[in-house]
PDB file of C-alpha atoms in Angstrom:
ATOM      1  CA  ASN A 125      17.017 -24.256  -3.741  1.00 62.00           C
ATOM      2  CA  ALA A 126      20.001 -22.395  -4.695  1.00 73.00           C
ATOM      3  CA  GLY A 127      17.939 -19.239  -5.682  1.00 90.00           C
ATOM      4  CA  VAL A 128      19.681 -16.209  -7.196  1.00 93.00           C
ATOM      5  CA  THR A 129      23.869 -17.094  -8.061  1.00 94.00           C
ATOM      6  CA  GLN A 130      25.993 -15.373  -9.427  1.00 95.00           C
ATOM      7  CA  THR A 131      29.135 -15.021 -10.922  1.00 95.00           C
ATOM      8  CA  PRO A 132      32.158 -14.949  -9.964  1.00 95.00           C
ATOM      9  CA  LYS A 133      32.682 -13.572  -6.017  1.00 92.00           C
ATOM     10  CA  PHE A 134      35.981 -11.105  -6.664  1.00 94.00           C
ATOM     11  CA  ARG A 135      37.377  -9.753  -9.545  1.00 95.00           C
ATOM     12  CA  ILE A 136      40.528  -7.176  -9.802  1.00 96.00           C
ATOM     13  CA  LEU A 137      40.251  -5.438 -12.990  1.00 96.00           C
ATOM     14  CA  LYS A 138      42.342  -2.810 -14.729  1.00 96.00           C
ATOM     15  CA  ILE A 139      41.493   0.024 -16.665  1.00 97.00           C
ATOM     16  CA  GLY A 140      39.779   0.058 -20.193  1.00 96.00           C
ATOM     17  CA  GLN A 141      39.005  -3.809 -19.212  1.00 96.00           C
ATOM     18  CA  SER A 142      35.709  -5.525 -20.325  1.00 96.00           C
ATOM     19  CA  MET A 143      34.385  -8.660 -18.174  1.00 96.00           C
ATOM     20  CA  THR A 144      30.449 -10.170 -17.140  1.00 97.00           C
ATOM     21  CA  LEU A 145      29.096 -10.735 -14.396  1.00 97.00           C
ATOM     22  CA  GLN A 146      27.341 -13.744 -14.999  1.00 98.00           C
ATOM     23  CA  CYS A 147      23.491 -13.931 -13.268  1.00 97.00           C
ATOM     24  CA  ALA A 148      21.147 -16.878 -12.954  1.00 97.00           C
ATOM     25  CA  GLN A 149      18.198 -17.122 -11.373  1.00 96.00           C
ATOM     26  CA  ASP A 150      15.825 -20.388 -10.234  1.00 94.00           C
ATOM     27  CA  MET A 151      12.633 -19.042  -9.611  1.00 92.00           C
ATOM     28  CA  ASN A 152      11.115 -18.289 -12.838  1.00 91.00           C
ATOM     29  CA  HIS A 153      10.834 -15.167 -11.967  1.00 91.00           C
ATOM     30  CA  ASN A 154       9.926 -12.853 -14.536  1.00 90.00           C
ATOM     31  CA  TYR A 155      11.674  -9.485 -12.835  1.00 89.00           C
ATOM     32  CA  MET A 156      15.467  -8.951 -12.391  1.00 92.00           C
ATOM     33  CA  TYR A 157      17.472  -6.565 -11.531  1.00 92.00           C
ATOM     34  CA  TRP A 158      21.206  -5.564 -10.913  1.00 95.00           C
ATOM     35  CA  TYR A 159      22.336  -3.144  -8.183  1.00 94.00           C
ATOM     36  CA  ARG A 160      25.618  -1.604  -6.541  1.00 95.00           C
ATOM     37  CA  GLN A 161      26.197  -0.975  -2.878  1.00 91.00           C
ATOM     38  CA  ASP A 162      28.577   1.300  -1.988  1.00 90.00           C
ATOM     39  CA  PRO A 163      29.394   3.003   1.261  1.00 79.00           C
ATOM     40  CA  GLY A 164      26.783   4.716   3.252  1.00 77.00           C
ATOM     41  CA  MET A 165      25.222   4.637  -0.898  1.00 81.00           C
ATOM     42  CA  GLY A 166      22.308   2.050   0.198  1.00 83.00           C
ATOM     43  CA  LEU A 167      22.270  -0.055  -2.967  1.00 88.00           C
ATOM     44  CA  LYS A 168      21.742   1.714  -6.688  1.00 90.00           C
ATOM     45  CA  LEU A 169      18.963   0.704  -9.389  1.00 90.00           C
ATOM     46  CA  ILE A 170      21.548   0.052 -12.500  1.00 94.00           C
ATOM     47  CA  TYR A 171      19.299  -2.257 -14.789  1.00 94.00           C
ATOM     48  CA  TYR A 172      16.200  -4.283 -14.595  1.00 91.00           C
ATOM     49  CA  SER A 173      14.265  -7.023 -17.306  1.00 92.00           C
ATOM     50  CA  VAL A 174      10.790  -6.751 -16.348  1.00 88.00           C
ATOM     51  CA  GLY A 175      10.309 -11.255 -19.103  1.00 91.00           C
ATOM     52  CA  ALA A 176      13.636 -11.740 -21.334  1.00 94.00           C
ATOM     53  CA  GLY A 177      13.818  -9.645 -24.137  1.00 94.00           C
ATOM     54  CA  ILE A 178      12.952  -6.525 -21.956  1.00 93.00           C
ATOM     55  CA  THR A 179      15.699  -4.176 -20.762  1.00 94.00           C
ATOM     56  CA  ASP A 180      15.754  -1.252 -18.754  1.00 92.00           C
ATOM     57  CA  LYS A 181      17.893   0.872 -17.546  1.00 92.00           C
ATOM     58  CA  GLY A 182      17.752   2.653 -14.411  1.00 89.00           C
ATOM     59  CA  GLU A 183      19.574   4.603 -11.826  1.00 86.00           C
ATOM     60  CA  VAL A 184      22.477   4.327 -12.334  1.00 93.00           C
ATOM     61  CA  PRO A 185      22.910   3.403 -15.896  1.00 95.00           C
ATOM     62  CA  ASN A 186      26.406   4.998 -17.653  1.00 95.00           C
ATOM     63  CA  GLY A 187      29.222   1.917 -18.283  1.00 96.00           C
ATOM     64  CA  TYR A 188      27.186  -1.042 -17.919  1.00 97.00           C
ATOM     65  CA  ASN A 189      25.131  -2.749 -20.233  1.00 97.00           C
ATOM     66  CA  VAL A 190      22.684  -5.535 -20.019  1.00 97.00           C
ATOM     67  CA  SER A 191      21.285  -8.433 -21.441  1.00 96.00           C
ATOM     68  CA  ARG A 192      18.154 -11.118 -21.015  1.00 97.00           C
ATOM     69  CA  SER A 193      18.452 -13.458 -23.698  1.00 96.00           C
ATOM     70  CA  THR A 194      16.029 -16.370 -20.977  1.00 96.00           C
ATOM     71  CA  THR A 195      14.169 -15.731 -18.011  1.00 95.00           C
ATOM     72  CA  GLU A 196      16.659 -16.554 -15.560  1.00 96.00           C
ATOM     73  CA  ASP A 197      19.892 -15.380 -17.460  1.00 97.00           C
ATOM     74  CA  PHE A 198      20.433 -11.535 -16.512  1.00 98.00           C
ATOM     75  CA  PRO A 199      23.854 -10.915 -17.007  1.00 98.00           C
ATOM     76  CA  LEU A 200      25.361  -7.348 -16.975  1.00 98.00           C
ATOM     77  CA  ARG A 201      27.905  -6.274 -18.549  1.00 97.00           C
ATOM     78  CA  LEU A 202      31.478  -3.718 -17.867  1.00 96.00           C
ATOM     79  CA  GLU A 203      32.781  -2.389 -21.738  1.00 89.00           C
ATOM     80  CA  LEU A 204      35.777  -0.747 -20.619  1.00 93.00           C
ATOM     81  CA  ALA A 205      35.901  -0.237 -16.670  1.00 95.00           C
ATOM     82  CA  ALA A 206      36.596   2.649 -14.892  1.00 96.00           C
ATOM     83  CA  PRO A 207      39.124   2.887 -10.972  1.00 95.00           C
ATOM     84  CA  SER A 208      34.227   4.414 -10.366  1.00 95.00           C
ATOM     85  CA  GLN A 209      32.936   1.256 -11.221  1.00 96.00           C
ATOM     86  CA  THR A 210      34.513  -0.255  -7.820  1.00 96.00           C
ATOM     87  CA  SER A 211      32.021  -1.553  -5.711  1.00 96.00           C
ATOM     88  CA  VAL A 212      29.568  -4.735  -4.713  1.00 94.00           C
ATOM     89  CA  TYR A 213      27.155  -5.776  -6.998  1.00 96.00           C
ATOM     90  CA  PHE A 214      23.736  -7.810  -6.607  1.00 94.00           C
ATOM     91  CA  CYS A 215      21.570  -9.585  -8.591  1.00 95.00           C
ATOM     92  CA  ALA A 216      17.879  -9.788  -7.331  1.00 92.00           C
ATOM     93  CA  SER A 217      14.791 -11.627  -9.137  1.00 91.00           C
ATOM     94  CA  SER A 218      11.023 -11.342  -8.368  1.00 86.00           C
ATOM     95  CA  ALA A 219       7.903 -12.270  -9.215  1.00 82.00           C
ATOM     96  CA  GLN A 220       6.823  -9.214  -9.839  1.00 70.00           C
ATOM     97  CA  GLY A 221       3.126  -9.247 -10.615  1.00 54.00           C
ATOM     98  CA  SER A 222       1.626 -12.710  -7.480  1.00 51.00           C
ATOM     99  CA  PRO A 223       0.631 -11.311  -4.763  1.00 50.00           C
ATOM    100  CA  SER A 224       3.807 -12.007  -3.353  1.00 54.00           C
ATOM    101  CA  GLY A 225       5.821 -11.253  -5.853  1.00 56.00           C
ATOM    102  CA  ASN A 226       6.961  -7.789  -5.345  1.00 65.00           C
ATOM    103  CA  THR A 227       9.782  -9.570  -2.854  1.00 76.00           C
ATOM    104  CA  ILE A 228      12.336  -8.522  -4.187  1.00 82.00           C
ATOM    105  CA  TYR A 229      15.555 -11.749  -3.599  1.00 87.00           C
ATOM    106  CA  PHE A 230      19.222 -11.117  -3.614  1.00 90.00           C
ATOM    107  CA  GLY A 231      22.399 -12.638  -4.771  1.00 92.00           C
ATOM    108  CA  GLU A 232      25.555 -12.776  -2.830  1.00 89.00           C
ATOM    109  CA  GLY A 233      26.972 -10.969  -4.147  1.00 91.00           C
ATOM    110  CA  SER A 234      29.753  -9.266  -6.723  1.00 94.00           C
ATOM    111  CA  TRP A 235      33.102  -7.575  -5.053  1.00 93.00           C
ATOM    112  CA  LEU A 236      35.387  -5.719  -7.512  1.00 96.00           C
ATOM    113  CA  THR A 237      38.252  -4.239  -7.908  1.00 95.00           C
ATOM    114  CA  VAL A 238      38.968  -2.000 -11.105  1.00 96.00           C
ATOM    115  CA  VAL A 239      42.663  -0.201 -10.722  1.00 95.00           C
TER     116      VAL A 239
ATOM    117  CA  ALA B 251       9.889  10.360  -7.506  1.00 68.00           C
ATOM    118  CA  GLN B 252       9.815   7.702  -4.866  1.00 73.00           C
ATOM    119  CA  SER B 253      12.078   8.911  -1.567  1.00 85.00           C
ATOM    120  CA  VAL B 254      13.129   6.456   1.329  1.00 91.00           C
ATOM    121  CA  SER B 255      15.398   7.895   3.879  1.00 94.00           C
ATOM    122  CA  GLN B 256      16.866   5.886   7.456  1.00 95.00           C
ATOM    123  CA  HIS B 257      18.145   9.118  10.214  1.00 87.00           C
ATOM    124  CA  ASN B 258      21.063   7.256  11.717  1.00 89.00           C
ATOM    125  CA  HIS B 259      24.321   6.686   9.988  1.00 90.00           C
ATOM    126  CA  HIS B 260      25.574   4.557  12.721  1.00 94.00           C
ATOM    127  CA  VAL B 261      24.353   3.370  15.638  1.00 96.00           C
ATOM    128  CA  ILE B 262      25.590   1.666  18.473  1.00 97.00           C
ATOM    129  CA  LEU B 263      24.261  -0.179  21.143  1.00 97.00           C
ATOM    130  CA  SER B 264      25.246  -2.812  23.676  1.00 97.00           C
ATOM    131  CA  GLU B 265      23.777  -5.541  24.311  1.00 96.00           C
ATOM    132  CA  ALA B 266      19.938  -5.998  25.581  1.00 96.00           C
ATOM    133  CA  ALA B 267      19.552  -2.133  24.803  1.00 97.00           C
ATOM    134  CA  SER B 268      16.143  -2.025  22.879  1.00 97.00           C
ATOM    135  CA  LEU B 269      16.611  -0.377  18.995  1.00 97.00           C
ATOM    136  CA  GLU B 270      14.797   1.756  16.559  1.00 97.00           C
ATOM    137  CA  LEU B 271      15.588   2.467  13.375  1.00 97.00           C
ATOM    138  CA  GLY B 272      13.854   5.307  11.655  1.00 96.00           C
ATOM    139  CA  CYS B 273      12.885   5.227   8.210  1.00 96.00           C
ATOM    140  CA  ASN B 274      10.552   7.723   6.252  1.00 96.00           C
ATOM    141  CA  TYR B 275       9.866   7.289   2.783  1.00 93.00           C
ATOM    142  CA  SER B 276       8.024  10.037  -0.256  1.00 89.00           C
ATOM    143  CA  TYR B 277       5.718   7.933  -1.886  1.00 81.00           C
ATOM    144  CA  GLY B 278       2.102   9.705  -3.204  1.00 75.00           C
ATOM    145  CA  GLY B 279      -0.157   6.212  -3.518  1.00 78.00           C
ATOM    146  CA  THR B 280       0.047   3.275  -2.450  1.00 80.00           C
ATOM    147  CA  VAL B 281       2.942   1.425  -1.078  1.00 84.00           C
ATOM    148  CA  ASN B 282       4.846  -1.990  -0.304  1.00 87.00           C
ATOM    149  CA  LEU B 283       7.521  -1.275   2.950  1.00 91.00           C
ATOM    150  CA  PHE B 284      10.629  -3.947   2.853  1.00 92.00           C
ATOM    151  CA  TRP B 285      13.344  -3.779   6.041  1.00 95.00           C
ATOM    152  CA  TYR B 286      16.846  -5.799   4.597  1.00 94.00           C
ATOM    153  CA  VAL B 287      19.259  -6.737   6.721  1.00 94.00           C
ATOM    154  CA  GLN B 288      23.106  -7.238   4.835  1.00 91.00           C
ATOM    155  CA  TYR B 289      25.472  -9.726   7.944  1.00 91.00           C
ATOM    156  CA  PRO B 290      29.353  -8.421   6.975  1.00 87.00           C
ATOM    157  CA  GLY B 291      30.675 -10.364   3.975  1.00 81.00           C
ATOM    158  CA  GLN B 292      26.396 -11.237   2.638  1.00 83.00           C
ATOM    159  CA  HIS B 293      24.335 -10.551   1.076  1.00 81.00           C
ATOM    160  CA  LEU B 294      20.600  -8.825   1.452  1.00 87.00           C
ATOM    161  CA  GLN B 295      18.427 -11.369   3.323  1.00 89.00           C
ATOM    162  CA  LEU B 296      13.945  -9.937   3.941  1.00 89.00           C
ATOM    163  CA  LEU B 297      14.025  -9.318   7.246  1.00 94.00           C
ATOM    164  CA  LEU B 298      10.269  -8.448   6.781  1.00 93.00           C
ATOM    165  CA  LYS B 299       7.807  -6.690   4.962  1.00 91.00           C
ATOM    166  CA  TYR B 300       4.331  -5.067   4.837  1.00 91.00           C
ATOM    167  CA  PHE B 301       1.888  -4.656   1.446  1.00 86.00           C
ATOM    168  CA  SER B 302      -1.595  -4.347   2.982  1.00 85.00           C
ATOM    169  CA  GLY B 303      -3.410  -5.298   6.538  1.00 89.00           C
ATOM    170  CA  ASP B 304      -1.946  -4.791  10.261  1.00 92.00           C
ATOM    171  CA  PRO B 305       0.403  -2.163   9.888  1.00 94.00           C
ATOM    172  CA  LEU B 306       2.770  -4.066  12.481  1.00 96.00           C
ATOM    173  CA  VAL B 307       4.524  -6.391  10.910  1.00 95.00           C
ATOM    174  CA  LYS B 308       6.946  -9.278  12.621  1.00 95.00           C
ATOM    175  CA  GLY B 309       9.944 -10.610  10.796  1.00 92.00           C
ATOM    176  CA  ILE B 310      11.928 -12.799  11.114  1.00 90.00           C
ATOM    177  CA  LYS B 311      14.854 -12.996  14.459  1.00 93.00           C
ATOM    178  CA  GLY B 312      12.449 -11.020  16.124  1.00 95.00           C
ATOM    179  CA  PHE B 313      12.244  -7.639  14.116  1.00 96.00           C
ATOM    180  CA  GLU B 314       9.751  -5.836  14.175  1.00 97.00           C
ATOM    181  CA  ALA B 315       8.411  -2.414  12.076  1.00 97.00           C
ATOM    182  CA  GLU B 316       4.752  -0.543  12.176  1.00 96.00           C
ATOM    183  CA  PHE B 317       3.407   1.460   9.141  1.00 95.00           C
ATOM    184  CA  ILE B 318       1.994   4.813   9.686  1.00 94.00           C
ATOM    185  CA  LYS B 319       1.088   6.051   7.396  1.00 91.00           C
ATOM    186  CA  SER B 320       0.148   9.131   8.780  1.00 92.00           C
ATOM    187  CA  LYS B 321       3.524   9.887   9.613  1.00 94.00           C
ATOM    188  CA  PHE B 322       5.244   8.455   6.003  1.00 94.00           C
ATOM    189  CA  SER B 323       7.260   5.729   8.433  1.00 95.00           C
ATOM    190  CA  PHE B 324       8.621   2.563   9.011  1.00 97.00           C
ATOM    191  CA  ASN B 325      10.577   1.964  11.720  1.00 97.00           C
ATOM    192  CA  LEU B 326      12.322  -1.138  12.899  1.00 97.00           C
ATOM    193  CA  ARG B 327      12.449  -2.306  16.354  1.00 97.00           C
ATOM    194  CA  LYS B 328      13.708  -4.725  18.119  1.00 97.00           C
ATOM    195  CA  PRO B 329      13.113  -4.977  21.983  1.00 97.00           C
ATOM    196  CA  SER B 330      16.762  -6.136  22.976  1.00 97.00           C
ATOM    197  CA  VAL B 331      19.498  -6.819  20.507  1.00 97.00           C
ATOM    198  CA  GLN B 332      21.824  -9.477  20.186  1.00 96.00           C
ATOM    199  CA  TRP B 333      26.086  -8.761  19.668  1.00 96.00           C
ATOM    200  CA  SER B 334      24.319 -11.266  16.860  1.00 95.00           C
ATOM    201  CA  ASP B 335      22.034  -8.646  14.753  1.00 97.00           C
ATOM    202  CA  THR B 336      25.375  -5.850  14.136  1.00 97.00           C
ATOM    203  CA  ALA B 337      24.710  -5.451  10.335  1.00 96.00           C
ATOM    204  CA  GLU B 338      24.119  -3.445   8.276  1.00 94.00           C
ATOM    205  CA  TYR B 339      20.310  -2.511   7.789  1.00 96.00           C
ATOM    206  CA  PHE B 340      18.341  -1.348   4.642  1.00 94.00           C
ATOM    207  CA  CYS B 341      15.032  -0.043   4.369  1.00 95.00           C
ATOM    208  CA  ALA B 342      13.200  -0.321   1.140  1.00 91.00           C
ATOM    209  CA  VAL B 343       9.976   1.306  -1.067  1.00 88.00           C
ATOM    210  CA  LYS B 344       7.586   0.110  -3.496  1.00 82.00           C
ATOM    211  CA  GLY B 345       4.654   1.711  -4.768  1.00 69.00           C
ATOM    212  CA  GLY B 346       1.937  -1.248  -5.590  1.00 56.00           C
ATOM    213  CA  GLY B 347       1.149  -2.830  -8.007  1.00 53.00           C
ATOM    214  CA  SER B 348       3.055  -4.700 -10.805  1.00 50.00           C
ATOM    215  CA  GLN B 349       5.624  -0.848 -11.368  1.00 52.00           C
ATOM    216  CA  GLY B 350       8.048   0.311  -9.899  1.00 58.00           C
ATOM    217  CA  ASN B 351      11.031  -0.825  -9.053  1.00 72.00           C
ATOM    218  CA  LEU B 352      12.390  -1.344  -6.092  1.00 79.00           C
ATOM    219  CA  ILE B 353      14.306   2.436  -4.362  1.00 85.00           C
ATOM    220  CA  PHE B 354      16.556   1.705  -0.652  1.00 89.00           C
ATOM    221  CA  GLY B 355      17.361   3.977   2.172  1.00 91.00           C
ATOM    222  CA  LYS B 356      21.477   4.547   2.666  1.00 90.00           C
ATOM    223  CA  GLY B 357      21.323   2.306   5.512  1.00 93.00           C
ATOM    224  CA  THR B 358      21.965   2.621   8.985  1.00 95.00           C
ATOM    225  CA  LYS B 359      25.151   0.090  10.020  1.00 95.00           C
ATOM    226  CA  LEU B 360      24.531  -1.498  13.684  1.00 97.00           C
ATOM    227  CA  SER B 361      27.241  -2.367  15.667  1.00 97.00           C
ATOM    228  CA  VAL B 362      26.489  -4.189  19.338  1.00 97.00           C
ATOM    229  CA  LYS B 363      28.620  -4.306  21.618  1.00 95.00           C
ATOM    230  CA  PRO B 364      28.493  -7.321  24.105  1.00 89.00           C
TER     231      PRO B 364
END
């Protein structure tokens, strides 16, 4: 039972570099999410997707882009990395609409440091 | 707009002490409520959830939470904590139905002294 899989787990970027955080889920969930977690701040929603081909901004979308070409994958792209993007990133998914569909399942997180 | 408040930033307890972590939310309609736990260096795991029915919800590892609609609260409790409960606990709320996103509180760090 893989659930939600994120890669890489750890990454150090230089200011201005670009990278993509990969996320895949094998639960056939239609909703997927990207959160960032900063100390003492809880989780903030970056982007979310309600299905393949549909994405929407969350609370803190600036500096990020996403795409959802398939149900399984929801990559998060940082185009020009900035120190403010140093954070822990969590991908998540849920089967919205089913009786128990409002439970969100999280990946193991990606620790990103921008120097 | 939805919001979630967790009253305590850091709670320190000795083993066998009782635990209650406060969570209040603001949302006018039907809500789904969750508590997630994050052990050091790990991802978030669902502890328990409330969708409807009995307002006293029992979760894993002896945790429970009570939904009090009149107080907009969903406090987490455990009668006797263990050292292994040391973790960060997040309350989250989502508007009922298919719309809306999960909004998290800022978390409460629990440290249990052996």
